[in-house]
PDB file of C-alpha atoms and ligand atoms in Angstrom:
ATOM      1  CA  MET A   1      79.942  17.965  22.312  1.00 96.00           C
ATOM      2  CA  LYS A   2      76.598  17.733  20.638  1.00 96.00           C
ATOM      3  CA  GLU A   3      75.388  14.565  19.053  1.00 96.00           C
ATOM      4  CA  ASN A   4      73.087  14.922  16.073  1.00 95.00           C
ATOM      5  CA  LYS A   5      71.183  12.318  14.179  1.00 95.00           C
ATOM      6  CA  ILE A   6      70.225  12.606  10.551  1.00 95.00           C
ATOM      7  CA  GLU A   7      67.162  10.675   9.501  1.00 95.00           C
ATOM      8  CA  ILE A   8      66.144  10.110   5.924  1.00 95.00           C
ATOM      9  CA  PRO A   9      62.593   9.540   4.736  1.00 96.00           C
ATOM     10  CA  LEU A  10      62.419   6.252   2.842  1.00 97.00           C
ATOM     11  CA  LYS A  11      59.260   4.733   1.456  1.00 98.00           C
ATOM     12  CA  VAL A  12      59.124   1.040   0.591  1.00 98.00           C
ATOM     13  CA  TYR A  13      56.521  -0.117  -1.917  1.00 98.00           C
ATOM     14  CA  ASP A  14      55.359  -3.362  -3.432  1.00 97.00           C
ATOM     15  CA  TYR A  15      55.329  -3.195  -7.234  1.00 97.00           C
ATOM     16  CA  GLU A  16      51.511  -3.394  -7.236  1.00 97.00           C
ATOM     17  CA  GLU A  17      51.287  -0.256  -5.120  1.00 98.00           C
ATOM     18  CA  LEU A  18      53.146   1.921  -7.626  1.00 98.00           C
ATOM     19  CA  SER A  19      51.506   4.254 -10.129  1.00 98.00           C
ATOM     20  CA  GLU A  20      51.327   3.171 -13.769  1.00 97.00           C
ATOM     21  CA  ALA A  21      54.054   5.698 -14.647  1.00 97.00           C
ATOM     22  CA  ASP A  22      56.378   4.361 -11.952  1.00 98.00           C
ATOM     23  CA  CYS A  23      55.733   0.757 -13.009  1.00 98.00           C
ATOM     24  CA  GLN A  24      56.643   1.730 -16.564  1.00 98.00           C
ATOM     25  CA  LEU A  25      59.891   3.311 -15.393  1.00 98.00           C
ATOM     26  CA  ILE A  26      60.806   0.307 -13.244  1.00 98.00           C
ATOM     27  CA  ASP A  27      60.001  -2.031 -16.152  1.00 98.00           C
ATOM     28  CA  LYS A  28      62.295  -0.025 -18.429  1.00 98.00           C
ATOM     29  CA  ALA A  29      65.112  -0.049 -15.859  1.00 98.00           C
ATOM     30  CA  LYS A  30      64.721  -3.841 -15.554  1.00 98.00           C
ATOM     31  CA  GLU A  31      64.722  -4.201 -19.332  1.00 98.00           C
ATOM     32  CA  MET A  32      67.897  -2.121 -19.542  1.00 98.00           C
ATOM     33  CA  THR A  33      69.794  -4.607 -17.345  1.00 98.00           C
ATOM     34  CA  TYR A  34      69.775  -6.826 -20.444  1.00 98.00           C
ATOM     35  CA  HIS A  35      71.678  -4.091 -22.335  1.00 98.00           C
ATOM     36  CA  SER A  36      74.368  -3.919 -19.670  1.00 98.00           C
ATOM     37  CA  TYR A  37      77.971  -4.679 -20.599  1.00 98.00           C
ATOM     38  CA  ALA A  38      79.333  -6.286 -17.448  1.00 98.00           C
ATOM     39  CA  PRO A  39      81.783  -9.053 -18.404  1.00 98.00           C
ATOM     40  CA  TYR A  40      83.945  -8.327 -15.348  1.00 98.00           C
ATOM     41  CA  SER A  41      81.533  -7.892 -12.442  1.00 98.00           C
ATOM     42  CA  HIS A  42      78.625  -9.887 -13.929  1.00 98.00           C
ATOM     43  CA  PHE A  43      76.395  -7.368 -12.174  1.00 98.00           C
ATOM     44  CA  SER A  44      73.963  -5.883 -14.663  1.00 98.00           C
ATOM     45  CA  VAL A  45      72.410  -2.551 -13.814  1.00 98.00           C
ATOM     46  CA  GLY A  46      69.752  -0.658 -15.743  1.00 98.00           C
ATOM     47  CA  ALA A  47      68.303   2.799 -15.272  1.00 98.00           C
ATOM     48  CA  ALA A  48      65.420   4.790 -16.736  1.00 98.00           C
ATOM     49  CA  ALA A  49      64.975   8.520 -16.275  1.00 98.00           C
ATOM     50  CA  LEU A  50      61.723  10.395 -16.747  1.00 98.00           C
ATOM     51  CA  LEU A  51      62.061  13.988 -17.959  1.00 98.00           C
ATOM     52  CA  THR A  52      59.622  16.860 -17.585  1.00 98.00           C
ATOM     53  CA  ASN A  53      59.006  16.757 -21.357  1.00 98.00           C
ATOM     54  CA  GLY A  54      57.696  13.196 -20.980  1.00 97.00           C
ATOM     55  CA  GLU A  55      60.737  11.560 -22.560  1.00 98.00           C
ATOM     56  CA  ILE A  56      62.205   8.479 -20.901  1.00 98.00           C
ATOM     57  CA  VAL A  57      65.969   8.147 -21.279  1.00 98.00           C
ATOM     58  CA  CYS A  58      67.528   4.779 -20.485  1.00 98.00           C
ATOM     59  CA  GLY A  59      70.997   3.424 -19.818  1.00 98.00           C
ATOM     60  CA  SER A  60      72.977   0.562 -18.330  1.00 98.00           C
ATOM     61  CA  ASN A  61      76.383  -0.020 -16.791  1.00 98.00           C
ATOM     62  CA  GLN A  62      79.194  -0.245 -19.324  1.00 98.00           C
ATOM     63  CA  GLU A  63      82.393  -1.841 -18.113  1.00 98.00           C
ATOM     64  CA  ASN A  64      85.900  -1.819 -19.540  1.00 98.00           C
ATOM     65  CA  ALA A  65      89.023  -3.995 -19.291  1.00 98.00           C
ATOM     66  CA  ALA A  66      90.635  -0.924 -17.751  1.00 98.00           C
ATOM     67  CA  TYR A  67      88.187  -1.110 -14.839  1.00 97.00           C
ATOM     68  CA  PRO A  68      87.918   2.570 -13.802  1.00 96.00           C
ATOM     69  CA  SER A  69      87.036   3.493 -17.385  1.00 98.00           C
ATOM     70  CA  GLY A  70      83.657   1.814 -17.034  1.00 98.00           C
ATOM     71  CA  LEU A  71      80.577   3.695 -15.954  1.00 98.00           C
ATOM     72  CA  CYS A  72      77.552   2.916 -13.768  1.00 98.00           C
ATOM     73  CA  ALA A  73      74.042   2.798 -15.191  1.00 98.00           C
ATOM     74  CA  GLU A  74      72.950   5.908 -13.291  1.00 98.00           C
ATOM     75  CA  ARG A  75      75.706   8.112 -14.701  1.00 98.00           C
ATOM     76  CA  THR A  76      75.406   6.675 -18.219  1.00 98.00           C
ATOM     77  CA  THR A  77      71.708   7.541 -18.104  1.00 98.00           C
ATOM     78  CA  LEU A  78      71.898  10.976 -16.522  1.00 98.00           C
ATOM     79  CA  PHE A  79      74.795  12.145 -18.665  1.00 98.00           C
ATOM     80  CA  TYR A  80      72.930  10.955 -21.735  1.00 98.00           C
ATOM     81  CA  ALA A  81      69.686  12.632 -20.613  1.00 98.00           C
ATOM     82  CA  ASN A  82      71.476  15.880 -19.825  1.00 96.00           C
ATOM     83  CA  SER A  83      73.356  15.703 -23.144  1.00 97.00           C
ATOM     84  CA  GLN A  84      70.249  15.072 -25.208  1.00 97.00           C
ATOM     85  CA  TYR A  85      68.036  17.517 -23.327  1.00 98.00           C
ATOM     86  CA  PRO A  86      70.316  20.030 -21.570  1.00 96.00           C
ATOM     87  CA  ASP A  87      67.436  22.298 -20.555  1.00 97.00           C
ATOM     88  CA  VAL A  88      64.963  19.645 -19.456  1.00 98.00           C
ATOM     89  CA  ALA A  89      64.802  18.440 -15.861  1.00 98.00           C
ATOM     90  CA  VAL A  90      64.879  14.796 -14.858  1.00 98.00           C
ATOM     91  CA  THR A  91      62.079  14.173 -12.370  1.00 98.00           C
ATOM     92  CA  THR A  92      62.489  10.474 -11.576  1.00 98.00           C
ATOM     93  CA  ILE A  93      65.184   7.873 -12.091  1.00 98.00           C
ATOM     94  CA  ALA A  94      64.500   4.164 -11.609  1.00 98.00           C
ATOM     95  CA  ILE A  95      67.325   1.690 -11.091  1.00 98.00           C
ATOM     96  CA  ALA A  96      67.288  -2.104 -11.258  1.00 98.00           C
ATOM     97  CA  ALA A  97      70.020  -4.749 -11.111  1.00 98.00           C
ATOM     98  CA  ARG A  98      70.603  -8.424 -11.749  1.00 98.00           C
ATOM     99  CA  ASN A  99      73.291 -10.436 -10.001  1.00 98.00           C
ATOM    100  CA  GLU A 100      75.694 -13.017 -11.374  1.00 97.00           C
ATOM    101  CA  SER A 101      72.970 -15.689 -11.357  1.00 97.00           C
ATOM    102  CA  GLY A 102      70.914 -13.480 -13.628  1.00 97.00           C
ATOM    103  CA  ASN A 103      68.264 -12.814 -10.990  1.00 98.00           C
ATOM    104  CA  PHE A 104      66.994  -9.405 -10.024  1.00 98.00           C
ATOM    105  CA  VAL A 105      68.373  -8.419  -6.631  1.00 98.00           C
ATOM    106  CA  GLU A 106      66.095  -8.956  -3.646  1.00 98.00           C
ATOM    107  CA  GLN A 107      67.181  -5.799  -1.867  1.00 97.00           C
ATOM    108  CA  PRO A 108      67.365  -2.607  -3.958  1.00 97.00           C
ATOM    109  CA  VAL A 109      70.689  -1.727  -5.531  1.00 92.00           C
ATOM    110  CA  SER A 110      72.385   1.136  -3.718  1.00 92.00           C
ATOM    111  CA  PRO A 111      73.901   3.768  -6.030  1.00 97.00           C
ATOM    112  CA  CYS A 112      77.612   4.419  -5.490  1.00 98.00           C
ATOM    113  CA  GLY A 113      78.911   7.695  -4.106  1.00 97.00           C
ATOM    114  CA  ALA A 114      79.956   9.085  -7.487  1.00 97.00           C
ATOM    115  CA  CYS A 115      76.493   8.434  -8.919  1.00 98.00           C
ATOM    116  CA  ARG A 116      74.843  10.110  -5.951  1.00 98.00           C
ATOM    117  CA  GLN A 117      76.988  13.176  -6.551  1.00 97.00           C
ATOM    118  CA  VAL A 118      76.080  13.211 -10.259  1.00 98.00           C
ATOM    119  CA  MET A 119      72.393  12.798  -9.393  1.00 98.00           C
ATOM    120  CA  LEU A 120      72.715  15.792  -7.083  1.00 97.00           C
ATOM    121  CA  GLU A 121      74.173  17.974  -9.831  1.00 96.00           C
ATOM    122  CA  SER A 122      71.536  16.789 -12.295  1.00 97.00           C
ATOM    123  CA  GLN A 123      68.831  17.727  -9.788  1.00 97.00           C
ATOM    124  CA  TRP A 124      70.440  21.126  -9.237  1.00 95.00           C
ATOM    125  CA  ARG A 125      70.572  21.720 -13.020  1.00 95.00           C
ATOM    126  CA  GLY A 126      66.938  20.736 -13.431  1.00 96.00           C
ATOM    127  CA  GLY A 127      65.733  22.896 -10.563  1.00 96.00           C
ATOM    128  CA  VAL A 128      63.162  20.333  -9.385  1.00 98.00           C
ATOM    129  CA  PRO A 129      63.485  17.420  -6.964  1.00 98.00           C
ATOM    130  CA  LEU A 130      64.865  14.291  -8.596  1.00 98.00           C
ATOM    131  CA  ARG A 131      62.961  11.306  -7.231  1.00 98.00           C
ATOM    132  CA  ILE A 132      64.734   7.960  -7.024  1.00 98.00           C
ATOM    133  CA  LEU A 133      63.167   4.507  -7.316  1.00 98.00           C
ATOM    134  CA  LEU A 134      65.408   1.587  -6.374  1.00 98.00           C
ATOM    135  CA  TYR A 135      64.082  -1.771  -7.457  1.00 98.00           C
ATOM    136  CA  GLY A 136      64.338  -4.967  -5.425  1.00 98.00           C
ATOM    137  CA  THR A 137      62.136  -8.049  -5.722  1.00 98.00           C
ATOM    138  CA  GLU A 138      61.349  -7.732  -1.989  1.00 98.00           C
ATOM    139  CA  GLY A 139      60.395  -4.066  -2.241  1.00 98.00           C
ATOM    140  CA  ILE A 140      60.972  -0.811  -4.061  1.00 98.00           C
ATOM    141  CA  TYR A 141      62.570   2.103  -2.259  1.00 98.00           C
ATOM    142  CA  GLU A 142      61.424   5.615  -3.049  1.00 98.00           C
ATOM    143  CA  LEU A 143      63.511   8.629  -2.123  1.00 98.00           C
ATOM    144  CA  SER A 144      61.857  11.912  -2.985  1.00 98.00           C
ATOM    145  CA  LYS A 145      65.046  13.909  -3.573  1.00 98.00           C
ATOM    146  CA  VAL A 146      68.766  13.300  -3.971  1.00 98.00           C
ATOM    147  CA  GLU A 147      69.728  14.818  -0.605  1.00 96.00           C
ATOM    148  CA  ASP A 148      67.921  11.906   1.043  1.00 96.00           C
ATOM    149  CA  LEU A 149      70.418   9.585  -0.598  1.00 96.00           C
ATOM    150  CA  LEU A 150      73.338  11.900   0.086  1.00 96.00           C
ATOM    151  CA  PRO A 151      72.970  13.725   3.406  1.00 93.00           C
ATOM    152  CA  LEU A 152      75.566  16.399   4.197  1.00 92.00           C
ATOM    153  CA  CYS A 153      76.133  16.728   0.479  1.00 92.00           C
ATOM    154  CA  PHE A 154      78.630  19.007  -1.224  1.00 89.00           C
ATOM    155  CA  THR A 155      77.302  21.390  -3.863  1.00 86.00           C
ATOM    156  CA  ALA A 156      78.631  24.398  -5.762  1.00 85.00           C
ATOM    157  CA  ASP A 157      76.980  26.604  -3.089  1.00 85.00           C
ATOM    158  CA  ASP A 158      79.474  25.269  -0.532  1.00 89.00           C
ATOM    159  CA  MET A 159      82.278  27.042  -2.387  1.00 91.00           C
ATOM    160  CA  GLU A 160      80.755  30.483  -1.983  1.00 88.00           C
TER     161      GLU A 160
HETATM  162  N1  THU B 201      76.934  -0.347 -10.742  1.00 94.14           N
HETATM  163  C1  THU B 201      75.981   0.451 -11.310  1.00 94.14           C
HETATM  164  O1  THU B 201      75.877   0.567 -12.539  1.00 94.14           O
HETATM  165  N2  THU B 201      75.151   1.105 -10.476  1.00 94.14           N
HETATM  166  C2  THU B 201      75.101   0.952  -9.133  1.00 94.14           C
HETATM  167  O2  THU B 201      74.260   1.561  -8.481  1.00 94.14           O
HETATM  168  C3  THU B 201      76.053   0.054  -8.461  1.00 94.14           C
HETATM  169  C4  THU B 201      77.135  -0.498  -9.323  1.00 94.14           C
HETATM  170  C5  THU B 201      77.800  -1.100 -11.644  1.00 94.14           C
HETATM  171  C6  THU B 201      79.233  -0.686 -11.725  1.00 94.14           C
HETATM  172  C7  THU B 201      79.899  -1.959 -12.171  1.00 94.14           C
HETATM  173  O3  THU B 201      79.769  -2.074 -13.581  1.00 94.14           O
HETATM  174  C8  THU B 201      79.063  -3.040 -11.534  1.00 94.14           C
HETATM  175  O4  THU B 201      77.805  -2.456 -11.238  1.00 94.14           O
HETATM  176  C9  THU B 201      79.659  -3.640 -10.272  1.00 94.14           C
HETATM  177  O5  THU B 201      80.006  -2.648  -9.380  1.00 94.14           O
END
């Protein structure tokens, strides 16, 4: 038996330490939480994706009375970005969330497994690392590529 450990590089920033471009993306993700449709969970998530052409595509979680029909902010945003600009890579996605009390979460929101998998495919399509910024009032996490959020990931290459 061999025991392995997988470590992931995770940077934690204060808002003031971020670049102007990253602040703008975080601000947009926060703004998008107010466009969320979350009458069931009361958890409002917003996302903003920066593309290599300079466009910023935004989205929020959209729920449904038939619960599984709803979609997370990350997938709403990436599917929209990839639909609008199929040949343009997404370089950074920022995600923010507000809880039932309407406050931004203290600890960064953690994207669900399905969103991580969609981020991975979006990164693969774009051909450049997709950086992830997760907003929390106590600190902002930066992951420089999707594999850091999804170690031992499954891609199309695994089927070869
Ligand atoms: N949600 C997101 O939009 N993104 C995440 O990273 C976590 C969860 C949404 C899905 C659902 O509408 C609500 O938050 C509660 O799970």
